[in-house]
């Protein structure tokens, strides 16, 4: 059974992210794509347009000294332009590390990601890990 085209987009995105391939990531998003990150840390908020979304991803790497990584658990399309993914993410920051389950809810139009809503297992722990802006 072939993988749904929307699932292919999301899987390619995870692979590109894991390889640091920002060019491929950009090609999978609309120019006005928005990423919504939960909580109240410096990594929380609404990141509008592909440049800001990619800068947000870059900051994940910057704050963790390049240790941030994601392992996909599952990718689930609804066949109507939405895909839910589940994963576990890891990172080290200063003297603390984190390992947390989470998920992303993608909206896909015309084979490109237009919107991403992020959910995490423990918002308070995520906020504590990322901290506030310096």
mmCIF file with all atom_site columns, C-alpha atoms in Angstrom:
data_model
loop_
_atom_site.group_PDB
_atom_site.id
_atom_site.type_symbol
_atom_site.label_atom_id
_atom_site.label_alt_id
_atom_site.label_comp_id
_atom_site.label_asym_id
_atom_site.label_entity_id
_atom_site.label_seq_id
_atom_site.pdbx_PDB_ins_code
_atom_site.Cartn_x
_atom_site.Cartn_y
_atom_site.Cartn_z
_atom_site.occupancy
_atom_site.B_iso_or_equiv
_atom_site.pdbx_formal_charge
_atom_site.auth_seq_id
_atom_site.auth_comp_id
_atom_site.auth_asym_id
_atom_site.auth_atom_id
_atom_site.pdbx_PDB_model_num
ATOM 1   C CA . UNK A 1 1   ? 0.000  0.000  0.000  1.00 0.00 ? 1   UNK A CA 1
ATOM 2   C CA . UNK A 1 2   ? 1.415  3.374  -1.047 1.00 0.00 ? 2   UNK A CA 1
ATOM 3   C CA . UNK A 1 3   ? 1.925  6.118  1.514  1.00 0.00 ? 3   UNK A CA 1
ATOM 4   C CA . UNK A 1 4   ? -0.569 8.996  1.281  1.00 0.00 ? 4   UNK A CA 1
ATOM 5   C CA . UNK A 1 5   ? 0.959  12.043 -0.528 1.00 0.00 ? 5   UNK A CA 1
ATOM 6   C CA . UNK A 1 6   ? 0.387  14.295 2.509  1.00 0.00 ? 6   UNK A CA 1
ATOM 7   C CA . UNK A 1 7   ? 2.239  11.785 4.693  1.00 0.00 ? 7   UNK A CA 1
ATOM 8   C CA . UNK A 1 8   ? 5.113  11.825 2.208  1.00 0.00 ? 8   UNK A CA 1
ATOM 9   C CA . UNK A 1 9   ? 5.379  15.627 2.610  1.00 0.00 ? 9   UNK A CA 1
ATOM 10  C CA . UNK A 1 10  ? 5.536  15.334 6.409  1.00 0.00 ? 10  UNK A CA 1
ATOM 11  C CA . UNK A 1 11  ? 8.018  12.443 6.329  1.00 0.00 ? 11  UNK A CA 1
ATOM 12  C CA . UNK A 1 12  ? 10.266 14.395 3.937  1.00 0.00 ? 12  UNK A CA 1
ATOM 13  C CA . UNK A 1 13  ? 10.057 17.345 6.322  1.00 0.00 ? 13  UNK A CA 1
ATOM 14  C CA . UNK A 1 14  ? 11.195 15.292 9.300  1.00 0.00 ? 14  UNK A CA 1
ATOM 15  C CA . UNK A 1 15  ? 14.049 13.829 7.243  1.00 0.00 ? 15  UNK A CA 1
ATOM 16  C CA . UNK A 1 16  ? 15.153 17.264 6.019  1.00 0.00 ? 16  UNK A CA 1
ATOM 17  C CA . UNK A 1 17  ? 14.965 18.682 9.557  1.00 0.00 ? 17  UNK A CA 1
ATOM 18  C CA . UNK A 1 18  ? 17.068 15.805 10.896 1.00 0.00 ? 18  UNK A CA 1
ATOM 19  C CA . UNK A 1 19  ? 19.688 16.407 8.201  1.00 0.00 ? 19  UNK A CA 1
ATOM 20  C CA . UNK A 1 20  ? 19.703 20.185 8.666  1.00 0.00 ? 20  UNK A CA 1
ATOM 21  C CA . UNK A 1 21  ? 18.473 20.586 5.081  1.00 0.00 ? 21  UNK A CA 1
ATOM 22  C CA . UNK A 1 22  ? 16.721 23.944 5.307  1.00 0.00 ? 22  UNK A CA 1
ATOM 23  C CA . UNK A 1 23  ? 16.417 24.253 1.519  1.00 0.00 ? 23  UNK A CA 1
ATOM 24  C CA . UNK A 1 24  ? 14.262 21.115 1.332  1.00 0.00 ? 24  UNK A CA 1
ATOM 25  C CA . UNK A 1 25  ? 12.258 22.203 4.372  1.00 0.00 ? 25  UNK A CA 1
ATOM 26  C CA . UNK A 1 26  ? 11.570 25.562 2.722  1.00 0.00 ? 26  UNK A CA 1
ATOM 27  C CA . UNK A 1 27  ? 10.441 23.795 -0.470 1.00 0.00 ? 27  UNK A CA 1
ATOM 28  C CA . UNK A 1 28  ? 7.832  21.849 1.536  1.00 0.00 ? 28  UNK A CA 1
ATOM 29  C CA . UNK A 1 29  ? 6.234  25.015 2.998  1.00 0.00 ? 29  UNK A CA 1
ATOM 30  C CA . UNK A 1 30  ? 4.179  27.815 1.559  1.00 0.00 ? 30  UNK A CA 1
ATOM 31  C CA . UNK A 1 31  ? 5.881  31.205 1.845  1.00 0.00 ? 31  UNK A CA 1
ATOM 32  C CA . UNK A 1 32  ? 3.301  32.257 4.458  1.00 0.00 ? 32  UNK A CA 1
ATOM 33  C CA . UNK A 1 33  ? 3.430  29.031 6.484  1.00 0.00 ? 33  UNK A CA 1
ATOM 34  C CA . UNK A 1 34  ? 2.830  29.453 10.218 1.00 0.00 ? 34  UNK A CA 1
ATOM 35  C CA . UNK A 1 35  ? 4.211  27.314 13.067 1.00 0.00 ? 35  UNK A CA 1
ATOM 36  C CA . UNK A 1 36  ? 2.513  27.559 16.484 1.00 0.00 ? 36  UNK A CA 1
ATOM 37  C CA . UNK A 1 37  ? 4.606  26.459 19.494 1.00 0.00 ? 37  UNK A CA 1
ATOM 38  C CA . UNK A 1 38  ? 2.922  26.032 22.909 1.00 0.00 ? 38  UNK A CA 1
ATOM 39  C CA . UNK A 1 39  ? 3.837  27.450 26.269 1.00 0.00 ? 39  UNK A CA 1
ATOM 40  C CA . UNK A 1 40  ? 5.394  30.689 27.469 1.00 0.00 ? 40  UNK A CA 1
ATOM 41  C CA . UNK A 1 41  ? 9.122  30.178 26.900 1.00 0.00 ? 41  UNK A CA 1
ATOM 42  C CA . UNK A 1 42  ? 11.396 31.920 24.449 1.00 0.00 ? 42  UNK A CA 1
ATOM 43  C CA . UNK A 1 43  ? 10.547 29.125 21.976 1.00 0.00 ? 43  UNK A CA 1
ATOM 44  C CA . UNK A 1 44  ? 6.782  29.641 22.297 1.00 0.00 ? 44  UNK A CA 1
ATOM 45  C CA . UNK A 1 45  ? 4.639  31.655 19.974 1.00 0.00 ? 45  UNK A CA 1
ATOM 46  C CA . UNK A 1 46  ? 3.405  31.980 16.420 1.00 0.00 ? 46  UNK A CA 1
ATOM 47  C CA . UNK A 1 47  ? 6.085  32.018 13.747 1.00 0.00 ? 47  UNK A CA 1
ATOM 48  C CA . UNK A 1 48  ? 4.638  33.391 10.500 1.00 0.00 ? 48  UNK A CA 1
ATOM 49  C CA . UNK A 1 49  ? 6.272  32.918 7.089  1.00 0.00 ? 49  UNK A CA 1
ATOM 50  C CA . UNK A 1 50  ? 8.845  30.390 5.994  1.00 0.00 ? 50  UNK A CA 1
ATOM 51  C CA . UNK A 1 51  ? 11.831 32.557 6.981  1.00 0.00 ? 51  UNK A CA 1
ATOM 52  C CA . UNK A 1 52  ? 10.605 32.908 10.572 1.00 0.00 ? 52  UNK A CA 1
ATOM 53  C CA . UNK A 1 53  ? 9.689  29.217 10.832 1.00 0.00 ? 53  UNK A CA 1
ATOM 54  C CA . UNK A 1 54  ? 13.166 28.233 9.655  1.00 0.00 ? 54  UNK A CA 1
ATOM 55  C CA . UNK A 1 55  ? 14.744 30.763 12.044 1.00 0.00 ? 55  UNK A CA 1
ATOM 56  C CA . UNK A 1 56  ? 12.715 29.149 14.856 1.00 0.00 ? 56  UNK A CA 1
ATOM 57  C CA . UNK A 1 57  ? 14.137 25.740 13.895 1.00 0.00 ? 57  UNK A CA 1
ATOM 58  C CA . UNK A 1 58  ? 17.636 27.241 13.816 1.00 0.00 ? 58  UNK A CA 1
ATOM 59  C CA . UNK A 1 59  ? 17.154 28.595 17.328 1.00 0.00 ? 59  UNK A CA 1
ATOM 60  C CA . UNK A 1 60  ? 16.256 25.077 18.555 1.00 0.00 ? 60  UNK A CA 1
ATOM 61  C CA . UNK A 1 61  ? 19.693 23.989 17.376 1.00 0.00 ? 61  UNK A CA 1
ATOM 62  C CA . UNK A 1 62  ? 21.444 27.098 18.667 1.00 0.00 ? 62  UNK A CA 1
ATOM 63  C CA . UNK A 1 63  ? 20.013 26.837 22.192 1.00 0.00 ? 63  UNK A CA 1
ATOM 64  C CA . UNK A 1 64  ? 20.880 23.129 22.426 1.00 0.00 ? 64  UNK A CA 1
ATOM 65  C CA . UNK A 1 65  ? 24.352 23.402 20.942 1.00 0.00 ? 65  UNK A CA 1
ATOM 66  C CA . UNK A 1 66  ? 23.205 21.245 18.018 1.00 0.00 ? 66  UNK A CA 1
ATOM 67  C CA . UNK A 1 67  ? 21.932 18.403 20.231 1.00 0.00 ? 67  UNK A CA 1
ATOM 68  C CA . UNK A 1 68  ? 18.235 18.846 19.410 1.00 0.00 ? 68  UNK A CA 1
ATOM 69  C CA . UNK A 1 69  ? 16.825 15.831 17.586 1.00 0.00 ? 69  UNK A CA 1
ATOM 70  C CA . UNK A 1 70  ? 13.490 14.230 16.834 1.00 0.00 ? 70  UNK A CA 1
ATOM 71  C CA . UNK A 1 71  ? 12.512 10.570 16.396 1.00 0.00 ? 71  UNK A CA 1
ATOM 72  C CA . UNK A 1 72  ? 9.223  9.988  14.562 1.00 0.00 ? 72  UNK A CA 1
ATOM 73  C CA . UNK A 1 73  ? 6.742  7.540  16.087 1.00 0.00 ? 73  UNK A CA 1
ATOM 74  C CA . UNK A 1 74  ? 3.954  7.838  13.538 1.00 0.00 ? 74  UNK A CA 1
ATOM 75  C CA . UNK A 1 75  ? 2.465  9.883  10.712 1.00 0.00 ? 75  UNK A CA 1
ATOM 76  C CA . UNK A 1 76  ? -1.308 9.822  10.272 1.00 0.00 ? 76  UNK A CA 1
ATOM 77  C CA . UNK A 1 77  ? -3.135 11.546 7.382  1.00 0.00 ? 77  UNK A CA 1
ATOM 78  C CA . UNK A 1 78  ? -6.870 12.218 7.313  1.00 0.00 ? 78  UNK A CA 1
ATOM 79  C CA . UNK A 1 79  ? -7.058 12.397 3.498  1.00 0.00 ? 79  UNK A CA 1
ATOM 80  C CA . UNK A 1 80  ? -8.510 15.904 3.697  1.00 0.00 ? 80  UNK A CA 1
ATOM 81  C CA . UNK A 1 81  ? -5.358 18.003 3.962  1.00 0.00 ? 81  UNK A CA 1
ATOM 82  C CA . UNK A 1 82  ? -4.342 17.271 7.550  1.00 0.00 ? 82  UNK A CA 1
ATOM 83  C CA . UNK A 1 83  ? -1.614 15.082 8.983  1.00 0.00 ? 83  UNK A CA 1
ATOM 84  C CA . UNK A 1 84  ? -0.920 14.326 12.630 1.00 0.00 ? 84  UNK A CA 1
ATOM 85  C CA . UNK A 1 85  ? 2.573  13.204 13.534 1.00 0.00 ? 85  UNK A CA 1
ATOM 86  C CA . UNK A 1 86  ? 3.844  11.915 16.851 1.00 0.00 ? 86  UNK A CA 1
ATOM 87  C CA . UNK A 1 87  ? 7.464  11.904 17.918 1.00 0.00 ? 87  UNK A CA 1
ATOM 88  C CA . UNK A 1 88  ? 9.916  12.109 20.772 1.00 0.00 ? 88  UNK A CA 1
ATOM 89  C CA . UNK A 1 89  ? 12.307 15.043 20.956 1.00 0.00 ? 89  UNK A CA 1
ATOM 90  C CA . UNK A 1 90  ? 15.604 15.335 22.769 1.00 0.00 ? 90  UNK A CA 1
ATOM 91  C CA . UNK A 1 91  ? 18.038 18.092 23.587 1.00 0.00 ? 91  UNK A CA 1
ATOM 92  C CA . UNK A 1 92  ? 20.674 19.291 26.009 1.00 0.00 ? 92  UNK A CA 1
ATOM 93  C CA . UNK A 1 93  ? 20.854 22.853 27.269 1.00 0.00 ? 93  UNK A CA 1
ATOM 94  C CA . UNK A 1 94  ? 23.393 23.926 29.825 1.00 0.00 ? 94  UNK A CA 1
ATOM 95  C CA . UNK A 1 95  ? 23.449 21.308 32.568 1.00 0.00 ? 95  UNK A CA 1
ATOM 96  C CA . UNK A 1 96  ? 20.062 19.778 31.759 1.00 0.00 ? 96  UNK A CA 1
ATOM 97  C CA . UNK A 1 97  ? 18.698 17.448 29.156 1.00 0.00 ? 97  UNK A CA 1
ATOM 98  C CA . UNK A 1 98  ? 15.190 16.733 28.027 1.00 0.00 ? 98  UNK A CA 1
ATOM 99  C CA . UNK A 1 99  ? 13.354 13.834 26.432 1.00 0.00 ? 99  UNK A CA 1
ATOM 100 C CA . UNK A 1 100 ? 9.696  14.457 25.671 1.00 0.00 ? 100 UNK A CA 1
ATOM 101 C CA . UNK A 1 101 ? 6.898  13.115 23.524 1.00 0.00 ? 101 UNK A CA 1
ATOM 102 C CA . UNK A 1 102 ? 5.014  15.491 21.304 1.00 0.00 ? 102 UNK A CA 1
ATOM 103 C CA . UNK A 1 103 ? 3.140  15.866 18.098 1.00 0.00 ? 103 UNK A CA 1
ATOM 104 C CA . UNK A 1 104 ? 2.511  18.165 15.188 1.00 0.00 ? 104 UNK A CA 1
ATOM 105 C CA . UNK A 1 105 ? -0.768 18.821 13.406 1.00 0.00 ? 105 UNK A CA 1
ATOM 106 C CA . UNK A 1 106 ? -0.116 19.865 9.810  1.00 0.00 ? 106 UNK A CA 1
ATOM 107 C CA . UNK A 1 107 ? -2.420 21.550 7.319  1.00 0.00 ? 107 UNK A CA 1
ATOM 108 C CA . UNK A 1 108 ? -1.351 20.806 3.756  1.00 0.00 ? 108 UNK A CA 1
ATOM 109 C CA . UNK A 1 109 ? -2.658 22.557 0.647  1.00 0.00 ? 109 UNK A CA 1
ATOM 110 C CA . UNK A 1 110 ? -1.439 21.740 -2.831 1.00 0.00 ? 110 UNK A CA 1
ATOM 111 C CA . UNK A 1 111 ? 1.301  19.482 -1.488 1.00 0.00 ? 111 UNK A CA 1
ATOM 112 C CA . UNK A 1 112 ? 2.798  22.165 0.781  1.00 0.00 ? 112 UNK A CA 1
ATOM 113 C CA . UNK A 1 113 ? 2.569  22.794 4.511  1.00 0.00 ? 113 UNK A CA 1
ATOM 114 C CA . UNK A 1 114 ? 0.560  25.923 5.324  1.00 0.00 ? 114 UNK A CA 1
ATOM 115 C CA . UNK A 1 115 ? 0.200  25.587 9.094  1.00 0.00 ? 115 UNK A CA 1
ATOM 116 C CA . UNK A 1 116 ? 1.726  23.539 11.914 1.00 0.00 ? 116 UNK A CA 1
ATOM 117 C CA . UNK A 1 117 ? 0.338  23.288 15.440 1.00 0.00 ? 117 UNK A CA 1
ATOM 118 C CA . UNK A 1 118 ? 2.762  21.781 17.952 1.00 0.00 ? 118 UNK A CA 1
ATOM 119 C CA . UNK A 1 119 ? 1.762  19.902 21.095 1.00 0.00 ? 119 UNK A CA 1
ATOM 120 C CA . UNK A 1 120 ? 4.074  18.677 23.859 1.00 0.00 ? 120 UNK A CA 1
ATOM 121 C CA . UNK A 1 121 ? 3.649  16.134 26.626 1.00 0.00 ? 121 UNK A CA 1
ATOM 122 C CA . UNK A 1 122 ? 4.433  18.583 29.460 1.00 0.00 ? 122 UNK A CA 1
ATOM 123 C CA . UNK A 1 123 ? 4.192  22.303 28.692 1.00 0.00 ? 123 UNK A CA 1
ATOM 124 C CA . UNK A 1 124 ? 5.642  23.354 32.071 1.00 0.00 ? 124 UNK A CA 1
ATOM 125 C CA . UNK A 1 125 ? 8.686  21.103 31.658 1.00 0.00 ? 125 UNK A CA 1
ATOM 126 C CA . UNK A 1 126 ? 9.188  22.317 28.094 1.00 0.00 ? 126 UNK A CA 1
ATOM 127 C CA . UNK A 1 127 ? 8.991  25.946 29.247 1.00 0.00 ? 127 UNK A CA 1
ATOM 128 C CA . UNK A 1 128 ? 11.502 25.243 32.040 1.00 0.00 ? 128 UNK A CA 1
ATOM 129 C CA . UNK A 1 129 ? 13.898 23.644 29.573 1.00 0.00 ? 129 UNK A CA 1
ATOM 130 C CA . UNK A 1 130 ? 13.748 26.465 27.014 1.00 0.00 ? 130 UNK A CA 1
ATOM 131 C CA . UNK A 1 131 ? 13.590 29.300 29.571 1.00 0.00 ? 131 UNK A CA 1
ATOM 132 C CA . UNK A 1 132 ? 12.910 32.923 28.801 1.00 0.00 ? 132 UNK A CA 1
ATOM 133 C CA . UNK A 1 133 ? 14.809 35.074 26.332 1.00 0.00 ? 133 UNK A CA 1
ATOM 134 C CA . UNK A 1 134 ? 18.030 36.512 27.713 1.00 0.00 ? 134 UNK A CA 1
#
